[in-house]
C-alpha positions as protocol buffer text, in pm:
chain_id: "A"
residue {
  index: 1
  type: ASP
  ca { x: -2935 y: -45 z: -177 }
}
residue {
  index: 2
  type: ILE
  ca { x: -2658 y: 184 z: -297 }
}
residue {
  index: 3
  type: CYS
  ca { x: -2807 y: 487 z: -113 }
}
residue {
  index: 4
  type: ALA
  ca { x: -2800 y: 307 z: 223 }
}
residue {
  index: 5
  type: ALA
  ca { x: -2441 y: 192 z: 169 }
}
residue {
  index: 6
  type: MET
  ca { x: -2335 y: 546 z: 73 }
}
residue {
  index: 7
  type: ALA
  ca { x: -2518 y: 707 z: 366 }
}
residue {
  index: 8
  type: ALA
  ca { x: -2369 y: 463 z: 620 }
}
residue {
  index: 9
  type: THR
  ca { x: -2025 y: 521 z: 472 }
}
residue {
  index: 10
  type: HIS
  ca { x: -2049 y: 901 z: 495 }
}
residue {
  index: 11
  type: ARG
  ca { x: -2185 y: 895 z: 849 }
}
residue {
  index: 12
  type: HIS
  ca { x: -1897 y: 679 z: 976 }
}
residue {
  index: 13
  type: GLU
  ca { x: -1652 y: 897 z: 787 }
}
residue {
  index: 14
  type: ARG
  ca { x: -1769 y: 1206 z: 979 }
}
residue {
  index: 15
  type: GLU
  ca { x: -1759 y: 1026 z: 1315 }
}
residue {
  index: 16
  type: MET
  ca { x: -1412 y: 893 z: 1247 }
}
residue {
  index: 17
  type: LYS
  ca { x: -1266 y: 1232 z: 1152 }
}
residue {
  index: 18
  type: MET
  ca { x: -1395 y: 1385 z: 1477 }
}
residue {
  index: 19
  type: LYS
  ca { x: -1269 y: 1095 z: 1685 }
}
residue {
  index: 20
  type: CYS
  ca { x: -923 y: 1105 z: 1526 }
}
residue {
  index: 21
  type: ARG
  ca { x: -890 y: 1481 z: 1569 }
}
residue {
  index: 22
  type: LYS
  ca { x: -962 y: 1440 z: 1940 }
}
residue {
  index: 23
  type: ALA
  ca { x: -724 y: 1143 z: 1984 }
}
residue {
  index: 24
  type: ALA
  ca { x: -441 y: 1320 z: 1794 }
}
residue {
  index: 25
  type: ALA
  ca { x: -438 y: 1597 z: 2054 }
}
residue {
  index: 26
  type: SER
  ca { x: -349 y: 1356 z: 2335 }
}
residue {
  index: 27
  type: THR
  ca { x: -137 y: 1076 z: 2182 }
}
residue {
  index: 28
  type: THR
  ca { x: 234 y: 1062 z: 2262 }
}
residue {
  index: 29
  type: SER
  ca { x: 321 y: 796 z: 2001 }
}
residue {
  index: 30
  type: PRO
  ca { x: 456 y: 939 z: 1671 }
}
residue {
  index: 31
  type: VAL
  ca { x: 324 y: 632 z: 1481 }
}
residue {
  index: 32
  type: GLU
  ca { x: -25 y: 674 z: 1626 }
}
residue {
  index: 33
  type: LEU
  ca { x: -8 y: 1050 z: 1556 }
}
residue {
  index: 34
  type: LEU
  ca { x: 78 y: 988 z: 1189 }
}
residue {
  index: 35
  type: ARG
  ca { x: -205 y: 733 z: 1162 }
}
residue {
  index: 36
  type: LEU
  ca { x: -455 y: 971 z: 1323 }
}
residue {
  index: 37
  type: ARG
  ca { x: -343 y: 1268 z: 1113 }
}
residue {
  index: 38
  type: CYS
  ca { x: -401 y: 1061 z: 798 }
}
residue {
  index: 39
  type: LEU
  ca { x: -741 y: 938 z: 918 }
}
residue {
  index: 40
  type: GLU
  ca { x: -846 y: 1294 z: 1008 }
}
residue {
  index: 41
  type: ARG
  ca { x: -861 y: 1337 z: 629 }
}
residue {
  index: 42
  type: GLY
  ca { x: -1104 y: 1049 z: 599 }
}
residue {
  index: 43
  type: SER
  ca { x: -1087 y: 675 z: 544 }
}
residue {
  index: 44
  type: SER
  ca { x: -880 y: 725 z: 228 }
}
residue {
  index: 45
  type: GLY
  ca { x: -620 y: 935 z: 411 }
}
residue {
  index: 46
  type: ILE
  ca { x: -359 y: 660 z: 444 }
}
residue {
  index: 47
  type: LYS
  ca { x: -393 y: 584 z: 73 }
}
residue {
  index: 48
  type: GLY
  ca { x: -346 y: 955 z: 0 }
}
residue {
  index: 49
  type: LEU
  ca { x: -14 y: 952 z: 185 }
}
residue {
  index: 50
  type: GLY
  ca { x: 83 y: 642 z: -15 }
}
residue {
  index: 51
  type: ARG
  ca { x: 15 y: 831 z: -337 }
}
residue {
  index: 52
  type: VAL
  ca { x: 245 y: 1118 z: -231 }
}
residue {
  index: 53
  type: PHE
  ca { x: 524 y: 863 z: -169 }
}
residue {
  index: 54
  type: ARG
  ca { x: 461 y: 688 z: -503 }
}
residue {
  index: 55
  type: ILE
  ca { x: 498 y: 1018 z: -690 }
}
residue {
  index: 56
  type: MET
  ca { x: 831 y: 1075 z: -515 }
}
residue {
  index: 57
  type: ASP
  ca { x: 963 y: 729 z: -596 }
}
residue {
  index: 58
  type: ASP
  ca { x: 1152 y: 846 z: -905 }
}
residue {
  index: 59
  type: ASP
  ca { x: 1342 y: 524 z: -969 }
}
residue {
  index: 60
  type: GLY
  ca { x: 1035 y: 306 z: -909 }
}
residue {
  index: 61
  type: ASN
  ca { x: 1207 y: 80 z: -653 }
}
residue {
  index: 62
  type: LYS
  ca { x: 920 y: 129 z: -401 }
}
residue {
  index: 63
  type: LYS
  ca { x: 1168 y: 229 z: -133 }
}
residue {
  index: 64
  type: LEU
  ca { x: 1217 y: 562 z: 45 }
}
residue {
  index: 65
  type: ASP
  ca { x: 1526 y: 700 z: 213 }
}
residue {
  index: 66
  type: PHE
  ca { x: 1499 y: 945 z: 504 }
}
residue {
  index: 67
  type: SER
  ca { x: 1505 y: 1265 z: 297 }
}
residue {
  index: 68
  type: GLU
  ca { x: 1230 y: 1133 z: 64 }
}
residue {
  index: 69
  type: PHE
  ca { x: 1026 y: 1023 z: 367 }
}
residue {
  index: 70
  type: GLN
  ca { x: 1067 y: 1364 z: 530 }
}
residue {
  index: 71
  type: LYS
  ca { x: 968 y: 1543 z: 208 }
}
residue {
  index: 72
  type: GLY
  ca { x: 664 y: 1315 z: 166 }
}
residue {
  index: 73
  type: ILE
  ca { x: 543 y: 1390 z: 519 }
}
residue {
  index: 74
  type: HIS
  ca { x: 574 y: 1765 z: 449 }
}
residue {
  index: 75
  type: ASP
  ca { x: 419 y: 1745 z: 100 }
}
residue {
  index: 76
  type: TYR
  ca { x: 119 y: 1568 z: 250 }
}
residue {
  index: 77
  type: GLY
  ca { x: 81 y: 1865 z: 484 }
}
residue {
  index: 78
  type: LEU
  ca { x: 159 y: 1683 z: 808 }
}
residue {
  index: 79
  type: ASP
  ca { x: 301 y: 1921 z: 1064 }
}
residue {
  index: 80
  type: LEU
  ca { x: 554 y: 1707 z: 1254 }
}
residue {
  index: 81
  type: GLU
  ca { x: 874 y: 1809 z: 1430 }
}
residue {
  index: 82
  type: PRO
  ca { x: 1205 y: 1691 z: 1271 }
}
residue {
  index: 83
  type: GLU
  ca { x: 1273 y: 1457 z: 1567 }
}
residue {
  index: 84
  type: GLU
  ca { x: 922 y: 1307 z: 1535 }
}
residue {
  index: 85
  type: ILE
  ca { x: 987 y: 1234 z: 1167 }
}
residue {
  index: 86
  type: ARG
  ca { x: 1323 y: 1077 z: 1260 }
}
residue {
  index: 87
  type: ASP
  ca { x: 1152 y: 860 z: 1527 }
}
residue {
  index: 88
  type: LEU
  ca { x: 889 y: 751 z: 1276 }
}
residue {
  index: 89
  type: PHE
  ca { x: 1146 y: 658 z: 1015 }
}
residue {
  index: 90
  type: SER
  ca { x: 1346 y: 454 z: 1271 }
}
residue {
  index: 91
  type: HIS
  ca { x: 1028 y: 279 z: 1386 }
}
residue {
  index: 92
  type: PHE
  ca { x: 933 y: 165 z: 1035 }
}
residue {
  index: 93
  type: ASP
  ca { x: 1290 y: 92 z: 921 }
}
residue {
  index: 94
  type: THR
  ca { x: 1279 y: -247 z: 1096 }
}
residue {
  index: 95
  type: ASP
  ca { x: 1584 y: -395 z: 920 }
}
residue {
  index: 96
  type: LYS
  ca { x: 1783 y: -71 z: 980 }
}
residue {
  index: 97
  type: SER
  ca { x: 1876 y: -53 z: 611 }
}
residue {
  index: 98
  type: GLY
  ca { x: 1816 y: 324 z: 594 }
}
residue {
  index: 99
  type: THR
  ca { x: 1525 y: 275 z: 352 }
}
residue {
  index: 100
  type: LEU
  ca { x: 1154 y: 194 z: 388 }
}
residue {
  index: 101
  type: ASP
  ca { x: 949 y: -37 z: 168 }
}
residue {
  index: 102
  type: PHE
  ca { x: 643 y: 184 z: 130 }
}
residue {
  index: 103
  type: ASP
  ca { x: 384 y: -90 z: 75 }
}
residue {
  index: 104
  type: GLU
  ca { x: 494 y: -242 z: 406 }
}
residue {
  index: 105
  type: PHE
  ca { x: 495 y: 103 z: 562 }
}
residue {
  index: 106
  type: LEU
  ca { x: 133 y: 169 z: 455 }
}
residue {
  index: 107
  type: LYS
  ca { x: 26 y: -172 z: 583 }
}
residue {
  index: 108
  type: ALA
  ca { x: 187 y: -100 z: 920 }
}
residue {
  index: 109
  type: LEU
  ca { x: 14 y: 237 z: 930 }
}
residue {
  index: 110
  type: ARG
  ca { x: -329 y: 80 z: 873 }
}
residue {
  index: 111
  type: PRO
  ca { x: -529 y: 71 z: 1198 }
}
residue {
  index: 112
  type: PRO
  ca { x: -518 y: -281 z: 1348 }
}
residue {
  index: 113
  type: MET
  ca { x: -827 y: -498 z: 1288 }
}
residue {
  index: 114
  type: SER
  ca { x: -949 y: -830 z: 1423 }
}
residue {
  index: 115
  type: LYS
  ca { x: -966 y: -1138 z: 1195 }
}
residue {
  index: 116
  type: ALA
  ca { x: -1347 y: -1120 z: 1205 }
}
residue {
  index: 117
  type: ARG
  ca { x: -1349 y: -763 z: 1077 }
}
residue {
  index: 118
  type: LYS
  ca { x: -1106 y: -843 z: 795 }
}
residue {
  index: 119
  type: ALA
  ca { x: -1320 y: -1142 z: 696 }
}
residue {
  index: 120
  type: ILE
  ca { x: -1642 y: -940 z: 668 }
}
residue {
  index: 121
  type: ILE
  ca { x: -1464 y: -668 z: 465 }
}
residue {
  index: 122
  type: ILE
  ca { x: -1335 y: -932 z: 222 }
}
residue {
  index: 123
  type: LYS
  ca { x: -1684 y: -1083 z: 201 }
}
residue {
  index: 124
  type: ALA
  ca { x: -1828 y: -743 z: 102 }
}
residue {
  index: 125
  type: PHE
  ca { x: -1552 y: -696 z: -156 }
}
residue {
  index: 126
  type: HIS
  ca { x: -1620 y: -1035 z: -313 }
}
residue {
  index: 127
  type: LYS
  ca { x: -1989 y: -952 z: -340 }
}
residue {
  index: 128
  type: LEU
  ca { x: -1903 y: -634 z: -532 }
}
residue {
  index: 129
  type: ASP
  ca { x: -1632 y: -794 z: -745 }
}
residue {
  index: 130
  type: ARG
  ca { x: -1872 y: -986 z: -966 }
}
residue {
  index: 131
  type: THR
  ca { x: -1611 y: -1074 z: -1227 }
}
residue {
  index: 132
  type: GLY
  ca { x: -1373 y: -1205 z: -957 }
}
residue {
  index: 133
  type: ASP
  ca { x: -1070 y: -1025 z: -1104 }
}
residue {
  index: 134
  type: GLY
  ca { x: -976 y: -849 z: -778 }
}
residue {
  index: 135
  type: VAL
  ca { x: -1088 y: -506 z: -900 }
}
residue {
  index: 136
  type: VAL
  ca { x: -1433 y: -346 z: -860 }
}
residue {
  index: 137
  type: THR
  ca { x: -1547 y: -137 z: -1158 }
}
residue {
  index: 138
  type: ILE
  ca { x: -1872 y: 29 z: -1269 }
}
residue {
  index: 139
  type: GLU
  ca { x: -1952 y: -288 z: -1466 }
}
residue {
  index: 140
  type: ASP
  ca { x: -1933 y: -493 z: -1144 }
}
residue {
  index: 141
  type: LEU
  ca { x: -2166 y: -254 z: -962 }
}
residue {
  index: 142
  type: LYS
  ca { x: -2428 y: -272 z: -1235 }
}
residue {
  index: 143
  type: GLY
  ca { x: -2494 y: -632 z: -1140 }
}
residue {
  index: 144
  type: VAL
  ca { x: -2517 y: -565 z: -768 }
}
residue {
  index: 145
  type: TYR
  ca { x: -2687 y: -230 z: -720 }
}
residue {
  index: 146
  type: ASN
  ca { x: -2985 y: -50 z: -864 }
}
residue {
  index: 147
  type: PRO
  ca { x: -2912 y: 326 z: -866 }
}
residue {
  index: 148
  type: SER
  ca { x: -3271 y: 429 z: -946 }
}
residue {
  index: 149
  type: GLN
  ca { x: -3347 y: 523 z: -583 }
}
residue {
  index: 150
  type: HIS
  ca { x: -3055 y: 765 z: -556 }
}
residue {
  index: 151
  type: PRO
  ca { x: -3202 y: 1121 z: -511 }
}
residue {
  index: 152
  type: LYS
  ca { x: -2972 y: 1273 z: -775 }
}
residue {
  index: 153
  type: PHE
  ca { x: -3065 y: 1003 z: -1026 }
}
residue {
  index: 154
  type: LYS
  ca { x: -3434 y: 1051 z: -948 }
}
residue {
  index: 155
  type: ASN
  ca { x: -3422 y: 1427 z: -1009 }
}
residue {
  index: 156
  type: GLY
  ca { x: -3227 y: 1384 z: -1332 }
}
residue {
  index: 157
  type: GLU
  ca { x: -2910 y: 1553 z: -1203 }
}
residue {
  index: 158
  type: TRP
  ca { x: -2693 y: 1241 z: -1237 }
}
residue {
  index: 159
  type: THR
  ca { x: -2683 y: 954 z: -1484 }
}
residue {
  index: 160
  type: GLU
  ca { x: -2660 y: 591 z: -1366 }
}
residue {
  index: 161
  type: GLU
  ca { x: -2290 y: 603 z: -1452 }
}
residue {
  index: 162
  type: GLN
  ca { x: -2236 y: 910 z: -1227 }
}
residue {
  index: 163
  type: VAL
  ca { x: -2408 y: 743 z: -931 }
}
residue {
  index: 164
  type: PHE
  ca { x: -2175 y: 442 z: -961 }
}
residue {
  index: 165
  type: ARG
  ca { x: -1866 y: 653 z: -1021 }
}
residue {
  index: 166
  type: THR
  ca { x: -1933 y: 872 z: -714 }
}
residue {
  index: 167
  type: PHE
  ca { x: -1981 y: 556 z: -511 }
}
residue {
  index: 168
  type: LEU
  ca { x: -1649 y: 408 z: -628 }
}
residue {
  index: 169
  type: ASP
  ca { x: -1465 y: 739 z: -579 }
}
residue {
  index: 170
  type: SER
  ca { x: -1543 y: 731 z: -206 }
}
residue {
  index: 171
  type: PHE
  ca { x: -1315 y: 423 z: -177 }
}
residue {
  index: 172
  type: ASP
  ca { x: -1058 y: 541 z: -426 }
}
residue {
  index: 173
  type: THR
  ca { x: -742 y: 742 z: -368 }
}
residue {
  index: 174
  type: PRO
  ca { x: -834 y: 1105 z: -297 }
}
residue {
  index: 175
  type: ASP
  ca { x: -709 y: 1351 z: -566 }
}
residue {
  index: 176
  type: ASP
  ca { x: -653 y: 1067 z: -813 }
}
residue {
  index: 177
  type: PRO
  ca { x: -961 y: 847 z: -849 }
}
residue {
  index: 178
  type: ASP
  ca { x: -944 y: 605 z: -1144 }
}
residue {
  index: 179
  type: GLY
  ca { x: -1289 y: 448 z: -1120 }
}
residue {
  index: 180
  type: LYS
  ca { x: -1143 y: 116 z: -1008 }
}
residue {
  index: 181
  type: VAL
  ca { x: -1114 y: -12 z: -651 }
}
residue {
  index: 182
  type: THR
  ca { x: -869 y: -291 z: -563 }
}
residue {
  index: 183
  type: ARG
  ca { x: -909 y: -525 z: -268 }
}
residue {
  index: 184
  type: GLU
  ca { x: -621 y: -347 z: -94 }
}
residue {
  index: 185
  type: GLU
  ca { x: -788 y: -5 z: -140 }
}
residue {
  index: 186
  type: PHE
  ca { x: -1118 y: -143 z: -12 }
}
residue {
  index: 187
  type: MET
  ca { x: -940 y: -294 z: 290 }
}
residue {
  index: 188
  type: ASN
  ca { x: -751 y: 33 z: 358 }
}
residue {
  index: 189
  type: TYR
  ca { x: -1075 y: 228 z: 339 }
}
residue {
  index: 190
  type: TYR
  ca { x: -1261 y: 3 z: 583 }
}
residue {
  index: 191
  type: ALA
  ca { x: -961 y: -10 z: 817 }
}
residue {
  index: 192
  type: GLY
  ca { x: -1028 y: 363 z: 852 }
}
residue {
  index: 193
  type: VAL
  ca { x: -1400 y: 312 z: 913 }
}
residue {
  index: 194
  type: SER
  ca { x: -1320 y: 31 z: 1157 }
}
residue {
  index: 195
  type: ALA
  ca { x: -1106 y: 273 z: 1361 }
}
residue {
  index: 196
  type: SER
  ca { x: -1420 y: 473 z: 1443 }
}
residue {
  index: 197
  type: ILE
  ca { x: -1619 y: 170 z: 1568 }
}
residue {
  index: 198
  type: ASP
  ca { x: -1517 y: 12 z: 1899 }
}
residue {
  index: 199
  type: ASN
  ca { x: -1764 y: -274 z: 1903 }
}
residue {
  index: 200
  type: ASP
  ca { x: -1696 y: -580 z: 1679 }
}
residue {
  index: 201
  type: ALA
  ca { x: -2061 y: -685 z: 1673 }
}
residue {
  index: 202
  type: TYR
  ca { x: -2168 y: -337 z: 1565 }
}
residue {
  index: 203
  type: PHE
  ca { x: -1905 y: -327 z: 1288 }
}
residue {
  index: 204
  type: ASP
  ca { x: -2027 y: -667 z: 1165 }
}
residue {
  index: 205
  type: LEU
  ca { x: -2390 y: -549 z: 1169 }
}
residue {
  index: 206
  type: MET
  ca { x: -2303 y: -225 z: 989 }
}
residue {
  index: 207
  type: MET
  ca { x: -2118 y: -413 z: 712 }
}
residue {
  index: 208
  type: ARG
  ca { x: -2393 y: -673 z: 672 }
}
residue {
  index: 209
  type: SER
  ca { x: -2670 y: -414 z: 646 }
}
residue {
  index: 210
  type: ALA
  ca { x: -2472 y: -176 z: 419 }
}
residue {
  index: 211
  type: TRP
  ca { x: -2375 y: -454 z: 178 }
}
residue {
  index: 212
  type: LYS
  ca { x: -2678 y: -685 z: 225 }
}
residue {
  index: 213
  type: LEU
  ca { x: -2457 y: -976 z: 333 }
}
residue {
  index: 214
  type: SER
  ca { x: -2618 y: -1291 z: 464 }
}
């Protein structure tokens, strides 16, 4: 049910933040440090960084030059040395054009996942996306989950709508939730969760039990 899925999600979130904080103290790779710093903020951390860059993309060309990249890193509150930021920019600027495509940048920043993990995440998304339009909304959830067992619904504190909205917000971009979750957002979120789970079989089991997948 929705409570089990939410509880599993929050538990892994806590474990991942602790694990990333620890790993960030010892990594020597600026790329890994940026990834870990984002994930320290939770599974939506990488998406949050993406949002900062989108706001800065004044001309809407989805590209960032070095000064925009540097400002975005600072605005997101990441404490990196100027040479580390320069190394990062050079690493992601693969065609050496002096600009970064930020969708590609966010994809590269996503923790690596096996094919099997990606497949089970997509399976869970398709189960939620009842209308098949590539976006999960409250309407989709109504057909999949029964919120009546949620403690806050039971005690009258939340309406059915609030239970669903809170659930969707956990996958959505922090600071700017819109009540809709795209496949990419869902994948980004679970890439974060996946980073806290070493064992493929355990990740598979966790996804199947949280989402009642056959």
